[in-house]
């Protein structure tokens, strides 16, 4: 038995390192790079990386590059060369759209072309998985393993790490207990913990739903602002309470509460998107300016929990066709879509219109 961390554990360590501003070393195809998250990077580490003499680029997603009018030669990302006088302020300004309207001129930006961008792609996937801004300072290293040993940095083989980042970590039931709630009466809360060290997810079981019959299910993504604070910018809080109320009225159901805040980008990035919405961008445009896709959530987590609880057929309470497709693709039978039309306010009418027009929600 080895006490050394396996790949999953190394990825969890790498995410924590990046969130603290510590670099990570990626290796692959005879190359090595030092990866540092633009959001948490310290000025001294940026200067030290540039002083090493290896090619250094600020890697951003194609979505962010489109906003900055930077050329994209690598499909889904752009490797932006750092100008000679680029400092931490420049890096942050390119990575973070907060000042795009007040300081729109960030260029001209020169994108690198040629060579293999695979390590840069893994770098972005890793930074995204840490719920940071999707931008990374990537510096070529002549000897990645040696550099990692010298500086006690996490070392990851990119060819193994990238597919693992795209997988859904195995979930294990941790605890459950009876929790009576106002909206649905008797219920039982189940906690599931992923094996990759990421956030736990919850299933609230109303009544005693049969395993041999379709169960009323709601896949609800965590929304601190809507669920807890009662924000009027979205319809999440009313949907949560409406789903529980309907399950209570029917006497049975399962509410899956998935910790995928802000469509999977995390609360901090969600608030950045809110600030962009205050500047006049809709919710999808805001995500794109940040460098994210429309929706970064992984609904496979919900189907995994349902299977572990013994369910195979569902009546899915949703307005989002993507959830129906996911359930079917994961081997669950959706016998009915149950609409959930609640929570429309003057403050969220534009948000709901964007969900219908750009994300295909059935509102």
Coordinates of C-alpha atoms in Angstrom, one line a residue:
X1 CA 0.0 0.0 0.0
X2 CA 1.4 3.4 -1.1
X3 CA 0.7 6.5 0.9
X4 CA 1.4 8.7 -2.2
X5 CA -1.7 10.5 -3.5
X6 CA -3.3 9.0 -6.6
X7 CA -4.3 11.1 -9.7
X8 CA -7.7 12.1 -8.2
X9 CA -6.1 13.2 -5.0
X10 CA -3.4 15.1 -6.9
X11 CA -6.1 17.0 -8.9
X12 CA -7.8 18.0 -5.7
X13 CA -4.5 19.2 -4.4
X14 CA -3.9 21.1 -7.6
X15 CA -7.2 22.9 -7.4
X16 CA -6.5 24.0 -3.8
X17 CA -3.0 25.1 -4.9
X18 CA -4.3 27.3 -7.7
X19 CA -7.0 28.8 -5.4
X20 CA -4.2 29.9 -3.1
X21 CA -2.0 31.3 -5.8
X22 CA 0.5 28.4 -5.9
X23 CA 1.6 27.1 -9.3
X24 CA 1.1 23.6 -10.7
X25 CA 3.3 21.7 -13.2
X26 CA 1.8 19.9 -16.2
X27 CA 3.7 17.5 -18.3
X28 CA 3.0 15.8 -21.6
X29 CA 4.3 15.0 -25.1
X30 CA 7.9 15.9 -24.2
X31 CA 6.9 19.3 -22.8
X32 CA 6.3 20.8 -19.4
X33 CA 4.7 24.0 -18.2
X34 CA 4.2 25.9 -15.0
X35 CA 0.5 26.9 -14.6
X36 CA -0.7 29.8 -12.4
X37 CA -4.2 31.0 -12.1
X38 CA -4.5 34.6 -13.3
X39 CA -7.0 35.4 -10.6
X40 CA -4.8 34.4 -7.6
X41 CA -1.4 35.1 -9.1
X42 CA 1.0 37.2 -7.0
X43 CA 3.1 39.9 -8.7
X44 CA 6.4 38.4 -7.4
X45 CA 5.6 34.9 -8.9
X46 CA 4.7 36.5 -12.2
X47 CA 8.0 38.3 -12.3
X48 CA 9.9 35.1 -11.3
X49 CA 8.1 33.1 -14.0
X50 CA 9.0 35.6 -16.7
X51 CA 12.6 35.8 -15.5
X52 CA 13.1 32.1 -16.2
X53 CA 13.2 32.9 -19.9
X54 CA 10.7 30.3 -21.1
X55 CA 7.7 31.2 -23.4
X56 CA 5.0 32.7 -21.2
X57 CA 1.4 33.2 -22.3
X58 CA -1.8 34.2 -20.8
X59 CA -4.2 31.5 -21.8
X60 CA -7.9 32.4 -22.1
X61 CA -10.9 30.7 -23.5
X62 CA -12.2 31.4 -27.0
X63 CA -15.2 33.1 -25.4
X64 CA -13.1 35.6 -23.6
X65 CA -10.8 36.1 -26.6
X66 CA -13.9 37.0 -28.8
X67 CA -14.7 39.8 -26.3
X68 CA -11.2 41.1 -26.5
X69 CA -10.9 40.7 -30.3
X70 CA -7.9 38.5 -29.8
X71 CA -7.2 36.0 -32.6
X72 CA -8.0 32.3 -31.8
X73 CA -5.7 29.9 -33.4
X74 CA -6.2 26.9 -31.1
X75 CA -10.0 26.3 -31.5
X76 CA -11.3 26.7 -28.0
X77 CA -8.6 28.9 -26.5
X78 CA -6.1 31.6 -27.3
X79 CA -2.5 31.9 -26.0
X80 CA -2.0 35.6 -25.6
X81 CA 1.7 36.7 -25.6
X82 CA 2.6 38.8 -22.6
X83 CA 4.1 42.2 -23.8
X84 CA 7.5 43.1 -22.4
X85 CA 6.0 45.6 -19.9
X86 CA 3.0 43.3 -18.9
X87 CA 2.6 43.3 -15.1
X88 CA 0.0 41.8 -12.8
X89 CA -2.4 44.6 -13.5
X90 CA -2.3 43.8 -17.2
X91 CA -2.9 40.1 -16.6
X92 CA -5.9 40.8 -14.4
X93 CA -7.4 43.3 -16.8
X94 CA -7.2 40.8 -19.7
X95 CA -8.6 37.9 -17.5
X96 CA -11.4 39.9 -15.7
X97 CA -14.0 41.7 -17.7
X98 CA -15.0 44.0 -14.8
X99 CA -13.2 47.0 -16.4
X100 CA -13.9 46.2 -20.1
X101 CA -16.3 49.1 -20.6
X102 CA -14.3 51.7 -18.6
X103 CA -10.9 50.6 -20.0
X104 CA -11.7 48.8 -23.3
X105 CA -8.3 49.2 -25.0
X106 CA -6.2 46.2 -23.7
X107 CA -4.3 45.6 -26.9
X108 CA -3.3 45.1 -29.5
X109 CA -3.2 41.5 -28.2
X110 CA -0.9 39.1 -30.0
X111 CA -2.0 35.5 -30.0
X112 CA 0.6 32.7 -30.4
X113 CA 0.2 30.2 -33.1
X114 CA 1.8 27.0 -34.0
X115 CA 2.9 24.3 -31.6
X116 CA 0.8 22.2 -29.3
X117 CA -1.8 23.9 -27.1
X118 CA -2.7 20.6 -25.3
X119 CA -1.1 21.6 -22.0
X120 CA -2.7 25.1 -22.2
X121 CA -6.1 23.4 -22.6
X122 CA -5.6 21.2 -19.6
X123 CA -4.5 24.3 -17.7
X124 CA -7.8 26.0 -18.4
X125 CA -9.8 23.0 -17.5
X126 CA -8.0 22.8 -14.2
X127 CA -8.5 26.5 -13.4
X128 CA -12.2 26.2 -14.3
X129 CA -12.6 23.2 -12.0
X130 CA -11.2 25.4 -9.2
X131 CA -14.1 27.9 -9.8
X132 CA -11.6 30.6 -10.7
X133 CA -11.7 33.0 -13.6
X134 CA -10.9 30.8 -16.7
X135 CA -7.5 32.3 -17.4
X136 CA -4.0 31.0 -16.6
X137 CA -0.4 32.2 -17.0
X138 CA 1.4 29.3 -18.6
X139 CA 5.2 29.2 -18.7
X140 CA 7.3 26.6 -20.6
X141 CA 9.8 24.7 -18.5
X142 CA 12.8 22.7 -19.7
X143 CA 12.5 20.2 -16.9
X144 CA 9.0 20.0 -15.4
X145 CA 9.5 17.2 -13.0
X146 CA 12.8 18.7 -11.7
X147 CA 11.2 22.1 -11.3
X148 CA 8.3 20.6 -9.4
X149 CA 10.6 18.7 -7.0
X150 CA 12.8 21.8 -6.4
X151 CA 9.8 24.0 -5.6
X152 CA 7.6 21.3 -4.0
X153 CA 4.8 21.9 -6.6
X154 CA 2.1 19.4 -7.6
X155 CA 3.1 17.6 -10.8
X156 CA 0.4 16.3 -13.1
X157 CA 0.6 14.3 -16.4
X158 CA -1.8 16.2 -18.6
X159 CA -2.8 13.2 -20.7
X160 CA -4.2 11.5 -17.6
X161 CA -5.5 14.6 -15.9
X162 CA -7.6 16.2 -18.6
X163 CA -10.0 13.2 -19.2
X164 CA -10.3 12.8 -15.4
X165 CA -11.4 16.5 -15.2
X166 CA -14.2 15.8 -17.6
X167 CA -15.5 12.9 -15.7
X168 CA -18.1 12.9 -12.9
X169 CA -16.4 11.8 -9.7
X170 CA -17.9 8.7 -8.0
X171 CA -20.4 9.6 -5.3
X172 CA -20.7 7.9 -1.9
X173 CA -23.6 8.2 0.5
X174 CA -22.3 9.8 3.7
X175 CA -25.2 10.3 6.1
X176 CA -29.0 10.6 6.2
X177 CA -31.6 11.7 8.7
X178 CA -35.2 12.6 9.1
X179 CA -35.8 16.3 8.5
X180 CA -39.4 17.6 8.7
X181 CA -39.8 20.8 6.6
X182 CA -42.6 23.3 6.4
X183 CA -43.3 22.9 2.7
X184 CA -43.4 19.1 2.5
X185 CA -43.9 17.7 6.0
X186 CA -41.9 14.6 6.7
X187 CA -38.7 14.1 4.7
X188 CA -35.3 12.5 4.8
X189 CA -32.1 14.3 3.8
X190 CA -29.3 12.3 2.1
X191 CA -25.7 13.6 1.7
X192 CA -23.5 12.3 -1.1
X193 CA -19.8 13.0 -1.2
X194 CA -17.8 12.9 -4.4
X195 CA -14.5 11.0 -4.3
X196 CA -12.6 13.9 -6.0
X197 CA -12.8 16.2 -3.0
X198 CA -15.3 18.6 -4.6
X199 CA -18.6 19.8 -3.1
X200 CA -21.1 17.5 -1.5
X201 CA -24.6 17.2 -3.0
X202 CA -27.9 16.5 -1.4
X203 CA -31.1 14.6 -2.0
X204 CA -34.2 15.4 0.0
X205 CA -36.7 12.5 -0.1
X206 CA -40.3 13.5 0.6
X207 CA -42.5 10.8 2.0
X208 CA -41.6 7.2 0.9
X209 CA -41.5 7.2 -2.9
X210 CA -41.7 3.8 -4.5
X211 CA -38.7 2.5 -6.3
X212 CA -40.8 0.5 -8.8
X213 CA -42.8 3.5 -10.1
X214 CA -41.9 6.9 -11.6
X215 CA -40.9 9.4 -9.0
X216 CA -41.5 13.1 -9.0
X217 CA -38.0 14.7 -9.2
X218 CA -36.5 18.2 -9.2
X219 CA -32.9 18.8 -10.2
X220 CA -32.1 22.1 -8.4
X221 CA -28.8 23.8 -8.6
X222 CA -27.7 25.7 -5.5
X223 CA -28.4 29.4 -5.6
X224 CA -27.3 31.2 -2.5
X225 CA -28.8 34.5 -3.6
X226 CA -32.1 33.1 -4.6
X227 CA -32.6 30.2 -2.2
X228 CA -31.3 31.9 0.9
X229 CA -31.5 35.6 0.4
X230 CA -34.7 35.6 -1.7
X231 CA -33.1 37.4 -4.6
X232 CA -35.6 38.8 -7.2
X233 CA -33.0 38.5 -10.0
X234 CA -33.8 34.9 -10.7
X235 CA -36.6 32.4 -10.1
X236 CA -34.6 29.8 -8.2
X237 CA -36.0 30.4 -4.7
X238 CA -39.7 30.1 -5.9
X239 CA -38.8 27.0 -7.9
X240 CA -37.2 25.4 -4.9
X241 CA -40.2 26.1 -2.6
X242 CA -42.7 25.3 -5.4
X243 CA -41.1 21.9 -6.0
X244 CA -41.1 21.0 -2.4
X245 CA -44.7 22.1 -2.0
X246 CA -45.9 20.0 -5.0
X247 CA -44.0 17.0 -3.6
X248 CA -45.7 17.5 -0.3
X249 CA -49.1 17.8 -1.9
X250 CA -48.5 14.5 -3.8
X251 CA -47.0 12.8 -0.7
X252 CA -43.7 11.8 -2.4
X253 CA -40.8 13.0 -4.4
X254 CA -37.1 13.6 -4.5
X255 CA -35.4 17.1 -4.6
X256 CA -31.8 16.9 -5.7
X257 CA -29.9 19.9 -4.5
X258 CA -26.7 20.1 -6.5
X259 CA -23.9 22.4 -5.4
X260 CA -23.3 23.9 -8.8
X261 CA -23.8 27.6 -8.0
X262 CA -24.1 30.0 -10.9
X263 CA -24.7 27.3 -13.5
X264 CA -21.5 25.7 -12.4
X265 CA -19.1 28.6 -12.3
X266 CA -19.2 29.3 -8.5
X267 CA -20.7 32.1 -6.5
X268 CA -17.8 34.5 -7.0
X269 CA -18.0 34.2 -10.8
X270 CA -21.8 34.4 -10.6
X271 CA -21.5 37.8 -8.8
X272 CA -19.0 38.9 -11.5
X273 CA -21.7 38.0 -14.1
X274 CA -24.3 40.0 -12.1
X275 CA -22.0 43.0 -12.2
X276 CA -21.8 42.6 -16.0
X277 CA -25.6 42.4 -16.2
X278 CA -25.7 45.7 -14.3
X279 CA -23.6 47.1 -17.2
X280 CA -26.3 46.0 -19.7
X281 CA -25.3 42.4 -20.7
X282 CA -27.8 39.6 -20.4
X283 CA -27.0 36.4 -18.4
X284 CA -25.5 34.5 -21.4
X285 CA -23.5 37.5 -22.7
X286 CA -22.1 38.0 -19.2
X287 CA -20.9 34.3 -18.9
X288 CA -19.3 34.6 -22.3
X289 CA -17.4 37.8 -21.4
X290 CA -16.1 36.0 -18.3
X291 CA -14.9 33.2 -20.6
X292 CA -17.5 30.6 -19.7
X293 CA -20.0 28.8 -21.7
X294 CA -23.8 29.4 -21.3
X295 CA -24.0 26.6 -18.8
X296 CA -21.1 24.8 -17.1
X297 CA -23.2 22.4 -14.9
X298 CA -22.9 18.7 -14.9
X299 CA -26.3 17.2 -14.6
X300 CA -24.9 13.6 -14.6
X301 CA -24.4 14.0 -10.9
X302 CA -28.2 14.0 -10.4
X303 CA -28.8 10.8 -12.4
X304 CA -26.0 9.1 -10.5
X305 CA -27.7 10.0 -7.2
X306 CA -31.0 8.8 -8.4
X307 CA -29.6 5.4 -9.5
X308 CA -27.8 5.0 -6.1
X309 CA -31.2 5.6 -4.4
X310 CA -32.8 2.9 -6.5
X311 CA -34.8 5.0 -9.0
X312 CA -35.0 4.3 -12.7
X313 CA -38.1 6.2 -13.9
X314 CA -38.8 9.9 -13.2
X315 CA -41.4 12.5 -13.6
X316 CA -39.0 15.4 -14.0
X317 CA -40.0 18.8 -12.7
X318 CA -38.2 21.2 -15.1
X319 CA -38.5 23.8 -17.8
X320 CA -35.1 22.9 -19.2
X321 CA -35.0 20.4 -22.0
X322 CA -31.3 19.7 -21.4
X323 CA -32.2 18.0 -18.2
X324 CA -34.6 15.7 -19.9
X325 CA -31.9 14.8 -22.5
X326 CA -29.3 14.1 -19.8
X327 CA -31.6 11.9 -17.9
X328 CA -32.3 9.7 -20.9
X329 CA -28.7 9.6 -22.0
X330 CA -27.7 8.4 -18.5
X331 CA -30.2 5.5 -18.7
X332 CA -33.1 6.9 -16.7
X333 CA -36.6 6.9 -18.2
X334 CA -38.4 10.2 -18.2
X335 CA -42.1 9.4 -18.3
X336 CA -43.3 13.0 -18.0
X337 CA -42.0 16.6 -17.9
X338 CA -43.7 18.5 -15.1
X339 CA -43.6 22.2 -15.8
X340 CA -42.5 24.5 -13.0
X341 CA -43.7 28.1 -13.8
X342 CA -43.3 30.2 -10.7
X343 CA -41.4 33.2 -9.5
X344 CA -41.7 35.7 -12.4
X345 CA -41.1 39.2 -11.2
X346 CA -40.4 42.6 -12.8
X347 CA -36.8 42.3 -11.8
X348 CA -36.2 38.9 -13.5
X349 CA -38.4 39.2 -16.6
X350 CA -35.3 39.9 -18.8
X351 CA -33.4 37.0 -17.2
X352 CA -36.3 34.6 -17.9
X353 CA -36.7 35.9 -21.5
X354 CA -33.0 35.2 -22.1
X355 CA -33.3 31.7 -20.7
X356 CA -36.2 31.0 -23.1
X357 CA -34.6 32.6 -26.2
X358 CA -31.0 31.5 -25.8
X359 CA -31.1 28.4 -23.5
X360 CA -34.3 26.9 -24.9
X361 CA -36.2 26.9 -21.5
X362 CA -39.9 26.2 -21.9
X363 CA -41.4 29.2 -20.2

